[in-house]
PDB file of C-alpha atoms in Angstrom:
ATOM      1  CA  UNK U   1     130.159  94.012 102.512  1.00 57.00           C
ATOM      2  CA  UNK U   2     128.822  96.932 101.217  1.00 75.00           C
ATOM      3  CA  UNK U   3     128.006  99.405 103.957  1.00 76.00           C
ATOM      4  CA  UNK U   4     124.334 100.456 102.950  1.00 72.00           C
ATOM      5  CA  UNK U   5     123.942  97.297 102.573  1.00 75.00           C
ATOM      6  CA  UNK U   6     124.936  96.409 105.847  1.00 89.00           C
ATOM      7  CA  UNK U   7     123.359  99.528 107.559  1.00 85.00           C
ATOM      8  CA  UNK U   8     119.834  97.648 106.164  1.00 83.00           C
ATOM      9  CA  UNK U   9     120.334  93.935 107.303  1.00 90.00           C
ATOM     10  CA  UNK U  10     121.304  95.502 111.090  1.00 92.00           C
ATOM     11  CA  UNK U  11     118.853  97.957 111.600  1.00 91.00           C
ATOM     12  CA  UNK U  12     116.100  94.815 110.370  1.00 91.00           C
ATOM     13  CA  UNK U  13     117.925  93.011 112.473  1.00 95.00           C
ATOM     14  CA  UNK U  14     118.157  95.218 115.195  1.00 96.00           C
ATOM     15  CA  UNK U  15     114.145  96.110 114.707  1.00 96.00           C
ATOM     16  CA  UNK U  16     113.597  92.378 114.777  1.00 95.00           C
ATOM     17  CA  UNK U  17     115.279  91.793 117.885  1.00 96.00           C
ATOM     18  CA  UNK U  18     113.087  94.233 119.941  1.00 96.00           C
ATOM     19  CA  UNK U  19     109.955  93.183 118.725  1.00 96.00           C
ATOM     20  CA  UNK U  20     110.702  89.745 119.337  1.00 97.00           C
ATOM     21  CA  UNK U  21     110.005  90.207 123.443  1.00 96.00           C
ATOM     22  CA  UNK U  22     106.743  92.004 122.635  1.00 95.00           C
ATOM     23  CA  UNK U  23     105.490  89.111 119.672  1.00 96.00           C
ATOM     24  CA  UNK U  24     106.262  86.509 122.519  1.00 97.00           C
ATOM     25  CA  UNK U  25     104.295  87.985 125.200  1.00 95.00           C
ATOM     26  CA  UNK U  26     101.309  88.959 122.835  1.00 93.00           C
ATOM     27  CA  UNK U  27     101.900  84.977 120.637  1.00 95.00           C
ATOM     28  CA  UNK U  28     102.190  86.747 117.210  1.00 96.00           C
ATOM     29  CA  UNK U  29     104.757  85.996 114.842  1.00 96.00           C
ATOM     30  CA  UNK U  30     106.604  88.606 113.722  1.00 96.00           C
ATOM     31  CA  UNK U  31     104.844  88.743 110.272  1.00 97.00           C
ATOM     32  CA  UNK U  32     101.470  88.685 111.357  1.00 97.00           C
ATOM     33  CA  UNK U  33     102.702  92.159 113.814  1.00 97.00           C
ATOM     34  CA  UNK U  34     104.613  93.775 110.841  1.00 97.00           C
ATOM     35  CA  UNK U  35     100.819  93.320 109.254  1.00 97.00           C
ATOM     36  CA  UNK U  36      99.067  94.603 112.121  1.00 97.00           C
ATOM     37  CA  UNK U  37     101.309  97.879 112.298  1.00 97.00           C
ATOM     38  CA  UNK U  38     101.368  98.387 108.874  1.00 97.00           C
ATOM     39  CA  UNK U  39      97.691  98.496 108.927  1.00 97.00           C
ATOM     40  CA  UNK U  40      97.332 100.347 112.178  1.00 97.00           C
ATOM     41  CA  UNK U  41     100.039 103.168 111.161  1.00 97.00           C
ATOM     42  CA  UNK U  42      99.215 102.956 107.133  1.00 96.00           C
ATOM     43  CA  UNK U  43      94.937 104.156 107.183  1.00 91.00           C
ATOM     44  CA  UNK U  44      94.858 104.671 103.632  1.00 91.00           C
ATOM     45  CA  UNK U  45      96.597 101.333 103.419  1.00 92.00           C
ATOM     46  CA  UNK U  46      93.786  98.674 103.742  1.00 93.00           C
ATOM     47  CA  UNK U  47      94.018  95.476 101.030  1.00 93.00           C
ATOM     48  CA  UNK U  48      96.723  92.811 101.598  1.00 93.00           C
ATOM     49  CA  UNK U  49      97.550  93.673  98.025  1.00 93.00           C
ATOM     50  CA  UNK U  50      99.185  97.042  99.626  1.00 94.00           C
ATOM     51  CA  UNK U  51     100.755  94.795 102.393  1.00 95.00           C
ATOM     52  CA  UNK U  52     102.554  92.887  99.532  1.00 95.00           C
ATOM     53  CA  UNK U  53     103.367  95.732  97.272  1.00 91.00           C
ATOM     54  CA  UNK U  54     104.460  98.130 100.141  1.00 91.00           C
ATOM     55  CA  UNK U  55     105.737  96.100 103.111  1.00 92.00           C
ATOM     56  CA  UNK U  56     107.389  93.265 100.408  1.00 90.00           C
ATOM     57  CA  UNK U  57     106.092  90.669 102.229  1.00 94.00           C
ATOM     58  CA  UNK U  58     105.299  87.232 100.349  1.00 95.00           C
ATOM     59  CA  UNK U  59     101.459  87.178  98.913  1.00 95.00           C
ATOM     60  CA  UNK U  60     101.455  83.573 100.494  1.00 96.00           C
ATOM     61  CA  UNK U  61     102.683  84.795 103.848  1.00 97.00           C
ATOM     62  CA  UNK U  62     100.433  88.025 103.878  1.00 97.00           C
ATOM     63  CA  UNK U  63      97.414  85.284 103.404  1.00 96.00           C
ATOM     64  CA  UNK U  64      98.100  83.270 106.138  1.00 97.00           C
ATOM     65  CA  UNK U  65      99.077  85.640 108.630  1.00 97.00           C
ATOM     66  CA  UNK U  66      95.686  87.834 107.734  1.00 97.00           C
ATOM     67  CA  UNK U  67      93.380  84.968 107.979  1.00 97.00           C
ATOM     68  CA  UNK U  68      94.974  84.153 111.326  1.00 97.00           C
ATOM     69  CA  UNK U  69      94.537  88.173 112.652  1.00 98.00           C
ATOM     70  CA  UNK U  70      91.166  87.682 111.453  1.00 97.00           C
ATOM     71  CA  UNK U  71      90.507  84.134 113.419  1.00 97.00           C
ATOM     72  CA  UNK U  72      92.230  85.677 116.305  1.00 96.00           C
ATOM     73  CA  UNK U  73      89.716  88.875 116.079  1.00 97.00           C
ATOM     74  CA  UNK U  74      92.883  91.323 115.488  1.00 97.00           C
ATOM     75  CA  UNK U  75      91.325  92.074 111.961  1.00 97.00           C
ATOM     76  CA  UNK U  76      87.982  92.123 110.079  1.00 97.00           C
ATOM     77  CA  UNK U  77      87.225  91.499 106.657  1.00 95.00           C
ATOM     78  CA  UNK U  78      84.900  93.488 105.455  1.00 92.00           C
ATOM     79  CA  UNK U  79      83.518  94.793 101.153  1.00 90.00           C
ATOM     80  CA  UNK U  80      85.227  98.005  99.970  1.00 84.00           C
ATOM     81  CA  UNK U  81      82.279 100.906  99.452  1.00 85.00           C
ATOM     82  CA  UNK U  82      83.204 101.656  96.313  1.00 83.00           C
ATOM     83  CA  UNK U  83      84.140  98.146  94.831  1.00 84.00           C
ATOM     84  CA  UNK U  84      82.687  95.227  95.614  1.00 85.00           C
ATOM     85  CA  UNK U  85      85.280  92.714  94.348  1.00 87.00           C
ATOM     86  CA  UNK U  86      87.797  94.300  97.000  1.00 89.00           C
ATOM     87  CA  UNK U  87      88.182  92.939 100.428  1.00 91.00           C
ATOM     88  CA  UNK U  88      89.065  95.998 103.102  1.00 94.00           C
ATOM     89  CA  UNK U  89      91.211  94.876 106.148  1.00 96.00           C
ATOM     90  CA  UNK U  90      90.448  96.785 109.083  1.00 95.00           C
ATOM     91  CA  UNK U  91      92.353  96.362 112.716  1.00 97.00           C
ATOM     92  CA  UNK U  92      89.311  95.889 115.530  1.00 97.00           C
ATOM     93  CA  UNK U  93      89.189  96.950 119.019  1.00 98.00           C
ATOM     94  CA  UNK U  94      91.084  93.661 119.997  1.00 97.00           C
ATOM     95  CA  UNK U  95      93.679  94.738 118.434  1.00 97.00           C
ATOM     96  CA  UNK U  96      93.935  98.443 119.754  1.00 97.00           C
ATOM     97  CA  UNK U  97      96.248  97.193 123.157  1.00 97.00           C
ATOM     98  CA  UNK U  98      98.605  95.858 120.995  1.00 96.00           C
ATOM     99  CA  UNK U  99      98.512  98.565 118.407  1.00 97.00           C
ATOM    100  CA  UNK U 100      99.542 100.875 121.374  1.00 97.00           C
ATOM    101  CA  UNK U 101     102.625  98.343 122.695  1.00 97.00           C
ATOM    102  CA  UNK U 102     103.584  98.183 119.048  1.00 97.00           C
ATOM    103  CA  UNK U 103     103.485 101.766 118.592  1.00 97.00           C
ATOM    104  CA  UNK U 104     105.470 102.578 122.113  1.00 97.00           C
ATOM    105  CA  UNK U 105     108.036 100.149 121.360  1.00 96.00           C
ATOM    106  CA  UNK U 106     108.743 101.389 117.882  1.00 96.00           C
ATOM    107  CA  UNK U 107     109.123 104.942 119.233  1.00 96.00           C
ATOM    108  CA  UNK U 108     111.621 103.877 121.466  1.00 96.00           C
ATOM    109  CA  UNK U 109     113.437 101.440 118.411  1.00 96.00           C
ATOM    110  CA  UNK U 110     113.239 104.754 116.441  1.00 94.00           C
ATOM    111  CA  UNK U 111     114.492 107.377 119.799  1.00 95.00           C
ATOM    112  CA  UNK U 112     117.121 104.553 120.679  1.00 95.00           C
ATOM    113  CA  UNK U 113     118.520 104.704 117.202  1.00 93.00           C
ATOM    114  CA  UNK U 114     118.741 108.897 116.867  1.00 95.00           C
ATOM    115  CA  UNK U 115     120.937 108.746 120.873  1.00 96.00           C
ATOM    116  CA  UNK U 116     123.688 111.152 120.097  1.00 96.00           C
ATOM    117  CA  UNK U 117     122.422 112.965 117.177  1.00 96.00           C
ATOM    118  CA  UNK U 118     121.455 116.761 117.009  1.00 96.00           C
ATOM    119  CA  UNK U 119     118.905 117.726 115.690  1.00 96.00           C
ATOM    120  CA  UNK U 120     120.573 119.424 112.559  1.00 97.00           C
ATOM    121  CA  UNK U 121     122.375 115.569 112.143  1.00 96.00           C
ATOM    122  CA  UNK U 122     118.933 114.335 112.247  1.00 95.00           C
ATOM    123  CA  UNK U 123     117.446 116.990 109.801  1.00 96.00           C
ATOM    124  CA  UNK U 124     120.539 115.988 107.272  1.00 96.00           C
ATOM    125  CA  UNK U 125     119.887 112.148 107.972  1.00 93.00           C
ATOM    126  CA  UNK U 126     116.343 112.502 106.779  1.00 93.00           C
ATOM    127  CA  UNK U 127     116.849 114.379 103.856  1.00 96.00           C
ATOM    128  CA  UNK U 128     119.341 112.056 102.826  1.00 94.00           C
ATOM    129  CA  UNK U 129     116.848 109.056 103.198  1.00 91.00           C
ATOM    130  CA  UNK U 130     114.628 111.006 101.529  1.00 94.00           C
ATOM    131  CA  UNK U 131     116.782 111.474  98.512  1.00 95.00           C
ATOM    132  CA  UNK U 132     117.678 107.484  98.332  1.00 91.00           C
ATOM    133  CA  UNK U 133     114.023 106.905  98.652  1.00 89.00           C
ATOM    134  CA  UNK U 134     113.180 108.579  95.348  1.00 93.00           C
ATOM    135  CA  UNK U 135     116.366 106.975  93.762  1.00 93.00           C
ATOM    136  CA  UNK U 136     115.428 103.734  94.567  1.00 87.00           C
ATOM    137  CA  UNK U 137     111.843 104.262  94.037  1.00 87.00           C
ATOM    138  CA  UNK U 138     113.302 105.503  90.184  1.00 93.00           C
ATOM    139  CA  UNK U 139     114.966 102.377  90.354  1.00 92.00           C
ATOM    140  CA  UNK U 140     112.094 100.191  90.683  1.00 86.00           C
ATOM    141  CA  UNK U 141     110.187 102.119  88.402  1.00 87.00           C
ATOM    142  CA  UNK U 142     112.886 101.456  85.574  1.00 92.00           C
ATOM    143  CA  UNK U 143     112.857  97.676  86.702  1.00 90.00           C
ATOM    144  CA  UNK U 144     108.992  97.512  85.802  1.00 82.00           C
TER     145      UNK U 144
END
């Protein structure tokens, strides 16, 4: 298997398998979390139409988990300002507790992953990723 390949499917994995604990105890799926978050730590993010374009998650998938948030009270619904056909998504106080569990346990996914690296390791790993995020955003691009 190809190793970048690999290094993808385990650290999703990996990310997966720590949330999973933390969607139990709060009864999300891990879906309708990746939403929250991505909401919560994306504020210029706020249609599911960014959910599916950015996070890649199914349109159908990003419905049904969003209607649920908002059932649940996690999310509202509410009339962009400056377009009345669009539908903001905006996380509500409910969801603020689990906002902050999601946000402590991904700084400890992200801490947990960096053990053992200096910082000047770390500086090189980033601009790296930042280099094979333009390339595959150039990629995608060309695919349009």
């Amino acid at each position: 298997m190809n190793r970048g390949l690999e290094f993808a499917q385990k650290t999703a994995l990996a990310y997966h398998a720590v949330c999973k604990p933390l969607c139990q105890k709060l009864g999300l799926t891990q879906t309708a979390f990746d939403i929250l978050m991505f909401l919560a730590n994306n504020p210029g993010c706020r249609s599911a139409r960014d959910i599916v374009e950015i996070r890649h998650i199914k349109a159908n998938l990003v419905s049904v988990n969003v209607d649920r948030l908002v059932r649940e009270g996690y999310l509202a619904r509410r009339t962009a300002e400056n377009d009345r056909r669009k539908i903001e998504l905006t996380c509500t106080p409910l969801a603020q507790p689990v906002i902050e569990q999601g946000r402590t346990m991904q700084k400890a996914f992200f801490q947990h992953l960096l053990e053992g690296m200096d910082e000047g390791t770390q500086a090189v790993f980033f601009a790296a990723i930042e280099i094979i995020d333009r390339n595959m955003d150039a990629l995608l691009k060309e695919a349009e």
